[in-house]
Coordinates of N, CA and C in Angstrom, one line a residue:
Chain D
D57 N -11.8 4.8 -11.8 CA -11.3 3.9 -10.8 C -11.0 2.5 -11.4
A58 N -9.9 1.9 -10.9 CA -9.5 0.6 -11.4 C -10.6 -0.4 -10.9
G59 N -10.8 -1.4 -11.7 CA -11.9 -2.4 -11.4 C -11.3 -3.5 -10.5
I60 N -11.4 -3.3 -9.2 CA -10.9 -4.3 -8.3 C -12.0 -4.5 -7.3
T61 N -12.4 -5.7 -7.1 CA -13.4 -6.0 -6.0 C -12.8 -7.1 -5.1
Q62 N -13.3 -7.0 -3.9 CA -12.9 -8.0 -2.9 C -14.1 -8.6 -2.3
S63 N -14.1 -9.9 -2.1 CA -15.2 -10.6 -1.4 C -14.7 -11.6 -0.4
P64 N -15.3 -11.8 0.7 CA -16.4 -10.9 1.2 C -15.8 -9.5 1.7
R65 N -16.6 -8.6 2.0 CA -16.0 -7.3 2.6 C -15.9 -7.4 4.1
H66 N -16.7 -8.2 4.7 CA -16.6 -8.4 6.1 C -16.8 -9.9 6.4
K67 N -16.0 -10.4 7.4 CA -16.2 -11.8 7.8 C -15.8 -12.0 9.2
V68 N -16.6 -12.7 9.9 CA -16.3 -13.1 11.3 C -16.2 -14.7 11.3
T69 N -15.1 -15.2 11.8 CA -15.0 -16.7 11.8 C -14.4 -17.1 13.1
E70 N -14.3 -18.4 13.3 CA -13.7 -18.9 14.5 C -12.3 -19.5 14.3
T71 N -11.6 -19.5 15.3 CA -10.2 -20.0 15.3 C -10.3 -21.5 14.8
G72 N -9.4 -21.8 13.9 CA -9.3 -23.1 13.3 C -10.0 -23.4 12.1
T73 N -10.9 -22.5 11.7 CA -11.6 -22.7 10.4 C -10.9 -22.1 9.2
P74 N -11.1 -22.7 8.1 CA -10.5 -22.2 6.9 C -11.2 -21.0 6.3
V75 N -10.5 -20.1 5.8 CA -11.1 -18.9 5.2 C -10.5 -18.6 3.9
T76 N -11.3 -18.2 2.9 CA -10.7 -17.8 1.6 C -11.3 -16.4 1.2
L77 N -10.4 -15.6 0.9 CA -10.7 -14.2 0.4 C -10.4 -14.1 -1.1
R78 N -11.3 -13.4 -1.7 CA -11.2 -13.4 -3.2 C -10.9 -11.9 -3.7
C79 N -10.0 -11.8 -4.6 CA -9.8 -10.5 -5.2 C -10.0 -10.7 -6.7
H80 N -10.8 -9.9 -7.3 CA -11.2 -9.9 -8.7 C -10.9 -8.6 -9.4
Q81 N -10.2 -8.7 -10.5 CA -9.9 -7.4 -11.3 C -10.4 -7.5 -12.7
T82 N -10.7 -6.4 -13.2 CA -11.2 -6.3 -14.6 C -10.2 -5.5 -15.5
E83 N -9.0 -5.3 -15.0 CA -8.0 -4.4 -15.7 C -7.0 -5.2 -16.5
N84 N -7.0 -6.5 -16.3 CA -6.1 -7.4 -17.0 C -4.6 -7.1 -16.6
H85 N -4.4 -6.6 -15.4 CA -3.1 -6.3 -14.9 C -2.3 -7.6 -14.6
R86 N -1.1 -7.6 -14.8 CA -0.3 -8.9 -14.6 C 0.0 -9.1 -13.1
Y87 N 0.3 -8.1 -12.3 CA 0.7 -8.3 -10.9 C -0.5 -8.1 -10.0
M88 N -0.6 -9.0 -9.1 CA -1.6 -8.9 -8.0 C -0.9 -9.1 -6.7
Y89 N -1.5 -8.5 -5.6 CA -0.8 -8.5 -4.3 C -1.9 -8.7 -3.2
W90 N -1.5 -9.3 -2.1 CA -2.3 -9.3 -0.9 C -1.5 -8.7 0.2
Y91 N -2.1 -7.7 0.9 CA -1.5 -7.0 2.0 C -2.5 -7.2 3.2
R92 N -1.9 -7.1 4.4 CA -2.7 -7.0 5.6 C -2.3 -5.6 6.2
Q93 N -3.3 -5.0 6.8 CA -3.1 -3.7 7.5 C -3.4 -3.9 9.0
D94 N -2.5 -3.5 9.8 CA -2.6 -3.6 11.2 C -2.1 -2.3 11.8
P95 N -2.8 -1.8 12.9 CA -2.3 -0.6 13.5 C -0.8 -0.7 14.0
G96 N -0.1 0.4 13.7 CA 1.3 0.4 14.0 C 2.2 -0.3 13.1
H97 N 1.7 -0.9 12.0 CA 2.5 -1.7 11.1 C 2.3 -1.2 9.6
G98 N 1.4 -0.4 9.4 CA 1.1 0.0 8.0 C 0.6 -1.2 7.2
L99 N 0.9 -1.3 6.0 CA 0.5 -2.4 5.1 C 1.7 -3.3 5.0
R100 N 1.5 -4.6 5.1 CA 2.6 -5.6 4.9 C 2.2 -6.6 3.9
L101 N 3.1 -6.9 3.0 CA 2.8 -7.8 1.9 C 2.8 -9.3 2.4
I102 N 1.7 -10.0 2.0 CA 1.6 -11.4 2.4 C 2.1 -12.3 1.2
H103 N 1.5 -12.1 0.1 CA 1.9 -12.9 -1.1 C 1.7 -12.0 -2.3
Y104 N 2.3 -12.3 -3.4 CA 2.1 -11.6 -4.7 C 2.1 -12.6 -5.8
S105 N 1.6 -12.1 -6.9 CA 1.5 -13.0 -8.1 C 2.0 -12.2 -9.3
Y106 N 2.8 -12.8 -10.1 CA 3.3 -12.1 -11.3 C 2.8 -12.7 -12.6
G107 N 1.8 -13.5 -12.5 CA 1.1 -14.2 -13.6 C 0.3 -15.3 -13.2
V108 N -0.5 -15.9 -14.1 CA -1.3 -17.1 -13.8 C -0.4 -18.2 -13.3
K109 N -0.7 -18.7 -12.1 CA 0.0 -19.8 -11.5 C 1.4 -19.4 -11.0
D110 N 1.8 -18.2 -11.1 CA 3.1 -17.7 -10.6 C 2.9 -16.8 -9.4
T111 N 3.3 -17.4 -8.3 CA 3.1 -16.6 -7.0 C 4.4 -16.7 -6.2
D112 N 4.5 -15.8 -5.2 CA 5.7 -15.8 -4.4 C 5.3 -15.2 -3.0
K113 N 6.2 -15.5 -2.0 CA 5.9 -15.0 -0.7 C 6.3 -13.6 -0.5
G114 N 5.5 -12.9 0.4 CA 5.9 -11.6 0.9 C 6.6 -11.7 2.3
E115 N 6.5 -10.6 3.0 CA 7.2 -10.6 4.3 C 6.4 -11.3 5.4
V116 N 5.1 -11.5 5.3 CA 4.3 -12.1 6.4 C 3.5 -13.2 5.8
S117 N 4.1 -14.2 5.2 CA 3.4 -15.2 4.5 C 3.0 -16.4 5.3
D118 N 3.5 -16.6 6.5 CA 3.3 -17.7 7.3 C 1.8 -17.8 7.7
G119 N 1.2 -19.0 7.4 CA -0.2 -19.2 7.7 C -1.2 -18.8 6.6
Y120 N -0.6 -18.4 5.5 CA -1.4 -18.0 4.3 C -0.9 -18.8 3.1
S121 N -1.9 -19.0 2.2 CA -1.5 -19.6 0.9 C -2.3 -18.8 -0.2
V122 N -1.9 -18.8 -1.4 CA -2.6 -18.1 -2.5 C -2.7 -19.0 -3.7
S123 N -3.6 -18.6 -4.6 CA -3.7 -19.3 -5.9 C -4.2 -18.3 -6.9
R124 N -3.7 -18.5 -8.1 CA -4.1 -17.6 -9.2 C -4.3 -18.5 -10.4
S125 N -5.5 -18.9 -10.7 CA -5.7 -19.8 -11.8 C -6.2 -19.0 -13.1
K126 N -6.6 -17.8 -12.9 CA -7.0 -16.9 -13.9 C -6.4 -15.5 -13.7
T127 N -6.1 -14.8 -14.8 CA -5.6 -13.5 -14.7 C -6.4 -12.6 -13.7
E128 N -7.7 -12.7 -13.7 CA -8.5 -11.8 -13.0 C -8.7 -12.1 -11.5
D129 N -8.4 -13.3 -11.1 CA -8.7 -13.7 -9.7 C -7.4 -14.1 -9.0
F130 N -7.4 -13.7 -7.7 CA -6.3 -14.0 -6.8 C -6.9 -14.3 -5.5
L131 N -6.7 -15.5 -5.1 CA -7.3 -16.0 -3.8 C -6.3 -16.1 -2.7
L132 N -6.8 -15.7 -1.5 CA -5.9 -15.8 -0.3 C -6.6 -16.7 0.6
T133 N -5.9 -17.7 1.1 CA -6.5 -18.7 1.9 C -5.8 -18.8 3.3
L134 N -6.6 -18.8 4.3 CA -6.1 -19.0 5.7 C -6.5 -20.5 6.0
E135 N -5.6 -21.4 6.0 CA -5.9 -22.8 6.1 C -6.6 -23.1 7.4
S136 N -6.1 -22.5 8.5 CA -6.6 -22.6 9.9 C -6.5 -21.3 10.6
A137 N -7.6 -20.5 10.5 CA -7.5 -19.1 11.0 C -7.1 -19.0 12.5
T138 N -6.3 -18.0 12.8 CA -5.9 -17.8 14.2 C -6.3 -16.3 14.5
S139 N -6.3 -16.0 15.8 CA -6.7 -14.7 16.2 C -5.7 -13.6 15.7
S140 N -4.5 -14.0 15.6 CA -3.5 -13.1 15.1 C -3.7 -12.7 13.6
Q141 N -4.6 -13.4 12.9 CA -4.9 -13.1 11.6 C -6.1 -12.1 11.4
T142 N -6.6 -11.7 12.6 CA -7.6 -10.7 12.5 C -7.0 -9.4 12.0
S143 N -7.5 -8.9 10.9 CA -6.9 -7.8 10.2 C -7.8 -7.2 9.1
V144 N -7.3 -6.2 8.5 CA -7.9 -5.8 7.3 C -7.0 -6.2 6.1
Y145 N -7.6 -6.9 5.1 CA -6.8 -7.4 4.0 C -7.1 -6.6 2.7
F146 N -6.1 -6.1 2.1 CA -6.2 -5.4 0.9 C -5.6 -6.2 -0.3
C147 N -6.3 -6.2 -1.4 CA -5.7 -6.7 -2.6 C -5.3 -5.5 -3.4
A148 N -4.2 -5.6 -4.2 CA -3.8 -4.5 -5.1 C -3.3 -5.1 -6.4
I149 N -3.3 -4.3 -7.4 CA -2.9 -4.7 -8.7 C -2.0 -3.7 -9.3
S150 N -1.1 -4.1 -10.2 CA -0.3 -3.2 -11.0 C 0.0 -3.8 -12.4
E151 N 0.2 -2.9 -13.3 CA 0.3 -3.4 -14.7 C 1.7 -4.1 -14.8
A152 N 2.7 -3.5 -14.2 CA 4.1 -4.0 -14.2 C 4.7 -3.9 -12.9
S153 N 5.7 -4.6 -12.7 CA 6.4 -4.6 -11.4 C 7.0 -3.2 -11.2
S154 N 7.5 -2.6 -12.2 CA 8.2 -1.3 -12.1 C 7.1 -0.2 -12.4
Y155 N 6.1 -0.3 -11.5 CA 4.9 0.6 -11.8 C 5.1 1.9 -11.1
N156 N 4.3 2.9 -11.6 CA 4.2 4.2 -10.9 C 3.0 4.3 -10.1
E157 N 2.1 3.3 -10.1 CA 0.9 3.4 -9.3 C 0.4 2.0 -9.0
Q158 N 0.0 1.7 -7.8 CA -0.6 0.4 -7.5 C -2.0 0.7 -7.0
F159 N -3.0 0.0 -7.7 CA -4.4 0.2 -7.4 C -4.9 -0.8 -6.3
F160 N -5.6 -0.3 -5.4 CA -6.0 -1.1 -4.3 C -7.5 -1.4 -4.3
G161 N -7.9 -2.6 -3.9 CA -9.3 -2.9 -3.7 C -9.8 -2.3 -2.4
P162 N -11.1 -2.5 -2.1 CA -11.8 -1.8 -1.0 C -11.4 -2.4 0.4
G163 N -10.8 -3.5 0.4 CA -10.4 -4.2 1.7 C -11.5 -5.1 2.2
T164 N -11.0 -6.1 3.0 CA -11.8 -7.1 3.6 C -11.5 -7.1 5.1
R165 N -12.5 -6.8 5.9 CA -12.2 -6.8 7.4 C -12.5 -8.2 7.9
L166 N -11.5 -8.9 8.4 CA -11.6 -10.3 8.9 C -11.4 -10.3 10.4
T167 N -12.4 -10.9 11.1 CA -12.2 -11.1 12.6 C -12.2 -12.5 12.9
V168 N -11.2 -13.0 13.6 CA -11.1 -14.4 14.0 C -11.3 -14.4 15.5
L169 N -12.4 -15.1 15.9 CA -12.7 -15.1 17.3 C -12.0 -16.4 18.0
Chain M
A280 N 16.2 -2.8 10.4 CA 16.0 -1.3 10.2 C 14.8 -1.1 9.4
Q281 N 14.1 -0.1 9.8 CA 12.9 0.3 9.0 C 13.3 0.9 7.6
K282 N 12.6 0.5 6.6 CA 12.8 1.0 5.3 C 12.1 2.3 5.1
I283 N 11.0 2.5 5.7 CA 10.2 3.7 5.6 C 9.9 4.2 7.0
T284 N 10.2 5.4 7.3 CA 10.0 6.0 8.6 C 9.1 7.2 8.5
Q285 N 8.0 7.1 9.2 CA 7.1 8.2 9.4 C 7.0 8.5 10.8
T286 N 7.6 9.6 11.3 CA 7.8 9.9 12.7 C 6.7 10.6 13.3
Q287 N 5.7 11.1 12.5 CA 4.6 11.8 13.1 C 3.3 10.9 13.1
P288 N 3.0 10.4 14.3 CA 1.8 9.6 14.4 C 0.5 10.4 14.1
G289 N 0.5 11.7 14.5 CA -0.6 12.5 14.3 C -0.2 13.9 14.1
M290 N -1.0 14.6 13.2 CA -0.7 16.0 12.9 C -2.1 16.7 12.9
F291 N -2.0 18.0 13.3 CA -3.2 18.9 13.1 C -2.8 20.0 12.2
V292 N -3.8 20.5 11.4 CA -3.5 21.7 10.6 C -4.8 22.5 10.5
Q293 N -4.7 23.7 10.5 CA -5.8 24.6 10.3 C -6.3 24.6 8.8
E294 N -7.6 24.6 8.7 CA -8.1 24.6 7.3 C -7.5 25.8 6.5
K295 N -7.2 25.6 5.3 CA -6.6 26.5 4.3 C -5.1 26.7 4.5
E296 N -4.5 26.1 5.6 CA -3.1 26.2 5.8 C -2.4 25.0 5.0
A297 N -1.1 25.2 4.9 CA -0.3 24.1 4.3 C 0.3 23.2 5.4
V298 N 0.5 21.9 5.1 CA 1.0 21.0 6.1 C 2.0 20.1 5.4
T299 N 3.1 19.7 6.1 CA 4.1 18.8 5.6 C 4.1 17.5 6.4
L300 N 4.0 16.4 5.7 CA 4.1 15.1 6.4 C 5.4 14.5 6.1
D301 N 6.1 14.1 7.1 CA 7.5 13.6 6.9 C 7.6 12.2 6.5
C302 N 8.6 11.9 5.7 CA 8.9 10.5 5.3 C 10.4 10.4 5.0
T303 N 11.1 9.5 5.7 CA 12.4 9.2 5.3 C 12.5 7.7 4.9
Y304 N 13.4 7.4 4.1 CA 13.5 6.0 3.6 C 15.0 5.5 3.6
D305 N 15.1 4.3 3.5 CA 16.4 3.6 3.5 C 16.5 2.6 2.4
T306 N 17.4 2.8 1.5 CA 17.7 1.9 0.4 C 19.1 2.1 -0.1
S307 N 19.7 1.0 -0.6 CA 21.0 1.1 -1.2 C 20.9 1.0 -2.7
D308 N 19.7 0.9 -3.2 CA 19.5 0.9 -4.7 C 19.5 2.3 -5.3
Q309 N 19.9 2.3 -6.5 CA 19.9 3.6 -7.2 C 18.5 3.9 -7.9
S310 N 17.8 2.8 -8.2 CA 16.6 2.9 -8.9 C 15.5 2.5 -7.9
Y311 N 14.6 3.5 -7.6 CA 13.5 3.2 -6.6 C 12.5 4.2 -6.9
G312 N 11.3 4.0 -6.2 CA 10.2 5.0 -6.4 C 9.6 5.2 -5.0
L313 N 9.0 6.4 -4.9 CA 8.3 6.7 -3.6 C 6.9 7.1 -3.9
F314 N 6.0 6.7 -3.0 CA 4.6 7.0 -3.2 C 4.0 7.6 -1.9
W315 N 2.9 8.2 -2.1 CA 2.1 8.6 -1.0 C 0.7 8.2 -1.3
Y316 N 0.1 7.6 -0.2 CA -1.3 7.1 -0.3 C -2.1 7.8 0.8
K317 N -3.4 8.0 0.5 CA -4.3 8.6 1.5 C -5.3 7.5 1.9
Q318 N -5.6 7.4 3.2 CA -6.7 6.4 3.6 C -7.7 7.2 4.5
P319 N -8.8 7.6 3.9 CA -9.8 8.2 4.8 C -10.5 7.2 5.7
S320 N -11.4 7.7 6.5 CA -12.0 6.8 7.5 C -12.8 5.7 6.9
S321 N -13.2 5.9 5.6 CA -14.0 4.9 4.9 C -13.1 3.7 4.6
G322 N -11.8 3.8 4.6 CA -10.9 2.7 4.5 C -10.2 2.4 3.2
E323 N -10.6 3.1 2.1 CA -10.0 2.8 0.9 C -8.6 3.4 0.8
M324 N -7.7 2.9 0.0 CA -6.4 3.4 -0.2 C -6.4 4.2 -1.5
I325 N -6.1 5.5 -1.4 CA -6.1 6.3 -2.6 C -4.7 6.8 -2.9
F326 N -4.3 6.5 -4.1 CA -3.0 7.0 -4.6 C -3.0 8.5 -4.8
L327 N -1.9 9.1 -4.2 CA -1.8 10.6 -4.3 C -0.7 11.0 -5.3
I328 N 0.5 10.5 -5.1 CA 1.6 11.1 -5.9 C 2.8 10.1 -5.9
Y329 N 3.6 10.2 -6.9 CA 4.7 9.3 -7.1 C 6.0 10.1 -7.5
Q330 N 7.1 9.7 -7.0 CA 8.4 10.3 -7.3 C 9.4 9.2 -7.6
G331 N 10.0 9.2 -8.8 CA 11.0 8.3 -9.2 C 12.4 8.8 -8.7
S332 N 13.3 7.9 -8.4 CA 14.6 8.3 -7.9 C 15.4 9.1 -8.9
Y333 N 15.1 8.9 -10.2 CA 15.8 9.6 -11.2 C 15.1 10.9 -11.6
D334 N 14.0 11.1 -11.1 CA 13.2 12.4 -11.5 C 13.9 13.6 -10.9
E335 N 14.3 14.5 -11.7 CA 15.0 15.7 -11.2 C 14.1 16.7 -10.5
Q336 N 12.9 16.7 -11.0 CA 12.0 17.7 -10.4 C 11.0 17.0 -9.4
N337 N 10.7 17.8 -8.4 CA 9.7 17.3 -7.4 C 8.4 17.1 -8.1
A338 N 7.7 15.9 -7.7 CA 6.4 15.6 -8.3 C 5.3 16.5 -7.7
T339 N 4.4 16.9 -8.5 CA 3.2 17.7 -8.0 C 2.0 17.1 -8.6
E340 N 0.9 17.1 -7.8 CA -0.4 16.7 -8.3 C -1.4 17.5 -7.6
G341 N -1.8 18.6 -8.3 CA -2.8 19.5 -7.7 C -2.3 20.1 -6.4
R342 N -3.0 19.9 -5.3 CA -2.5 20.5 -4.0 C -1.4 19.7 -3.4
Y343 N -1.1 18.6 -3.9 CA -0.1 17.7 -3.3 C 1.3 17.9 -4.1
S344 N 2.3 18.0 -3.3 CA 3.7 18.0 -3.9 C 4.6 17.2 -3.0
L345 N 5.5 16.6 -3.6 CA 6.5 15.7 -2.9 C 7.8 16.4 -2.8
N346 N 8.3 16.7 -1.6 CA 9.5 17.4 -1.5 C 10.6 16.3 -1.4
F347 N 11.3 16.0 -2.5 CA 12.2 14.9 -2.6 C 13.6 15.5 -2.4
Q348 N 14.3 15.0 -1.3 CA 15.6 15.4 -1.0 C 16.4 14.1 -1.0
K349 N 17.0 13.8 -2.1 CA 17.7 12.5 -2.3 C 18.8 12.2 -1.4
A350 N 19.6 13.2 -1.2 CA 20.8 13.1 -0.3 C 20.4 12.8 1.1
R351 N 19.3 13.4 1.5 CA 18.8 13.2 2.9 C 17.9 12.0 3.0
K352 N 17.6 11.4 1.8 CA 16.7 10.3 1.8 C 15.3 10.6 2.4
S353 N 14.8 11.7 2.0 CA 13.5 12.1 2.5 C 12.5 12.4 1.4
A354 N 11.3 12.2 1.6 CA 10.3 12.3 0.6 C 9.0 12.8 1.3
N355 N 9.0 14.1 1.7 CA 7.9 14.6 2.5 C 6.8 15.0 1.6
L356 N 5.6 14.8 2.0 CA 4.4 15.2 1.3 C 3.9 16.6 1.8
V357 N 3.7 17.5 0.9 CA 3.2 18.8 1.2 C 1.8 19.0 0.7
I358 N 0.9 19.3 1.6 CA -0.5 19.5 1.1 C -0.7 21.0 1.3
S359 N -1.1 21.7 0.2 CA -1.3 23.1 0.3 C -2.8 23.4 0.5
A360 N -3.1 24.5 1.1 CA -4.6 24.9 1.3 C -5.4 23.7 1.8
S361 N -5.1 23.2 3.0 CA -5.8 22.1 3.5 C -7.3 22.2 3.5
Q362 N -8.0 21.1 3.3 CA -9.4 21.1 3.3 C -9.9 20.1 4.3
L363 N -11.1 20.2 4.8 CA -11.6 19.3 5.8 C -11.6 17.8 5.3
G364 N -11.7 17.7 4.0 CA -11.7 16.3 3.4 C -10.3 15.7 3.4
D365 N -9.3 16.5 3.7 CA -7.9 16.0 3.8 C -7.7 15.2 5.1
S366 N -8.6 15.3 6.0 CA -8.4 14.5 7.2 C -8.4 13.0 6.9
A367 N -7.3 12.3 7.3 CA -7.2 10.9 6.9 C -5.8 10.4 7.4
M368 N -5.6 9.1 7.2 CA -4.3 8.6 7.4 C -3.5 8.7 6.1
Y369 N -2.2 9.0 6.2 CA -1.4 9.1 5.0 C -0.2 8.2 5.2
F370 N 0.0 7.4 4.1 CA 1.1 6.4 4.1 C 2.1 6.8 3.0
C371 N 3.4 6.7 3.4 CA 4.5 6.8 2.5 C 4.9 5.4 2.2
A372 N 5.3 5.2 0.9 CA 5.8 3.8 0.5 C 6.9 3.9 -0.5
M373 N 7.7 2.9 -0.5 CA 8.8 2.9 -1.5 C 8.8 1.5 -2.2
R374 N 9.1 1.6 -3.5 CA 9.4 0.4 -4.2 C 10.9 0.3 -4.6
E375 N 11.4 -0.9 -4.5 CA 12.8 -1.1 -4.8 C 13.0 -2.5 -5.3
P376 N 14.0 -2.7 -6.1 CA 14.2 -4.0 -6.7 C 14.5 -5.0 -5.6
L377 N 13.9 -6.2 -5.8 CA 14.2 -7.4 -4.9 C 15.1 -8.3 -5.7
S378 N 16.3 -8.6 -5.1 CA 17.3 -9.4 -5.7 C 16.8 -10.8 -6.0
N379 N 17.2 -11.4 -7.1 CA 16.9 -12.7 -7.4 C 15.4 -12.9 -7.6
S380 N 14.7 -11.9 -8.0 CA 13.2 -12.0 -8.1 C 12.7 -11.9 -9.5
G381 N 13.6 -11.9 -10.5 CA 13.1 -11.8 -11.8 C 12.5 -10.5 -12.2
G382 N 12.9 -9.4 -11.5 CA 12.5 -8.1 -11.9 C 11.4 -7.6 -11.0
Y383 N 10.9 -8.4 -10.0 CA 9.9 -7.9 -9.1 C 10.4 -6.8 -8.3
Q384 N 9.6 -5.8 -8.0 CA 10.0 -4.7 -7.2 C 9.1 -4.7 -5.9
K385 N 9.8 -4.7 -4.8 CA 9.1 -4.8 -3.5 C 8.6 -3.4 -3.1
V386 N 7.4 -3.4 -2.5 CA 6.9 -2.1 -2.0 C 6.8 -2.2 -0.5
T387 N 7.4 -1.3 0.2 CA 7.3 -1.2 1.7 C 6.6 0.0 2.1
F388 N 5.7 -0.1 3.0 CA 4.9 1.0 3.5 C 5.4 1.4 4.9
G389 N 5.2 2.7 5.2 CA 5.4 3.2 6.5 C 4.2 3.0 7.4
I390 N 4.2 3.4 8.6 CA 3.1 3.1 9.5 C 2.0 4.1 9.5
G391 N 2.3 5.2 8.8 CA 1.3 6.2 8.6 C 1.3 7.4 9.5
T392 N 0.7 8.5 9.1 CA 0.5 9.7 9.9 C -1.0 10.0 9.8
K393 N -1.6 10.3 10.9 CA -3.0 10.7 10.9 C -3.1 12.2 10.9
L394 N -3.7 12.7 9.9 CA -3.8 14.2 9.7 C -5.3 14.6 10.0
Q395 N -5.4 15.6 10.9 CA -6.7 16.1 11.2 C -6.7 17.6 10.8
V396 N -7.7 18.0 10.0 CA -7.8 19.4 9.6 C -8.9 20.0 10.4
I397 N -8.5 21.1 11.0 CA -9.4 21.8 12.0 C -10.0 23.0 11.3
P398 N -11.4 23.1 11.4 CA -12.1 24.2 10.7 C -11.7 25.6 11.3

């Protein structure tokens, strides 16, 4: 199994509070991704990174920011959480953009009250 | 327009029988890839199988095979000899080039099909 961990695994927070989710990999893969999973929508890309300090927006990036200061860590921040951001968040990695497989972390369940 | 369409919200299959999960896709690119992932109730995403658009033969991985019909833009997953442990959500996904992205390939997921294997 690819070495990907996410922390925290579960979090409950209140509307308006900042939240940071962490993704850590031990595979030294270049590409890292943040997805959210919601019923009826599958997985949707929030942001991705193609190297240290190199990030770009995905299809549902509003309300989220990311940072990647080290190859192994990719942080997702909700500056001011809203109830619509209640979701399961998955981190994924791949060695190259033209990959044949994308490895996923275990997911973080976030509830915003 | 949806890039990946999975029209079966739920499917039932008898244990030891084969089942086909449908997936159609929409792209104008010549180079793309198609994936299937399994998500059991425990929540993790498990990679099952991959098919490249230029691959001439259908991909197979153990009991999983991908029925790739390029002209019809379909990439159905076939699970042979279903087992109780196959009960899960199954997601079809496609990667395709994203213009002006420096080579990044975007991945789009379908909404999934819930498969239940009946003893």
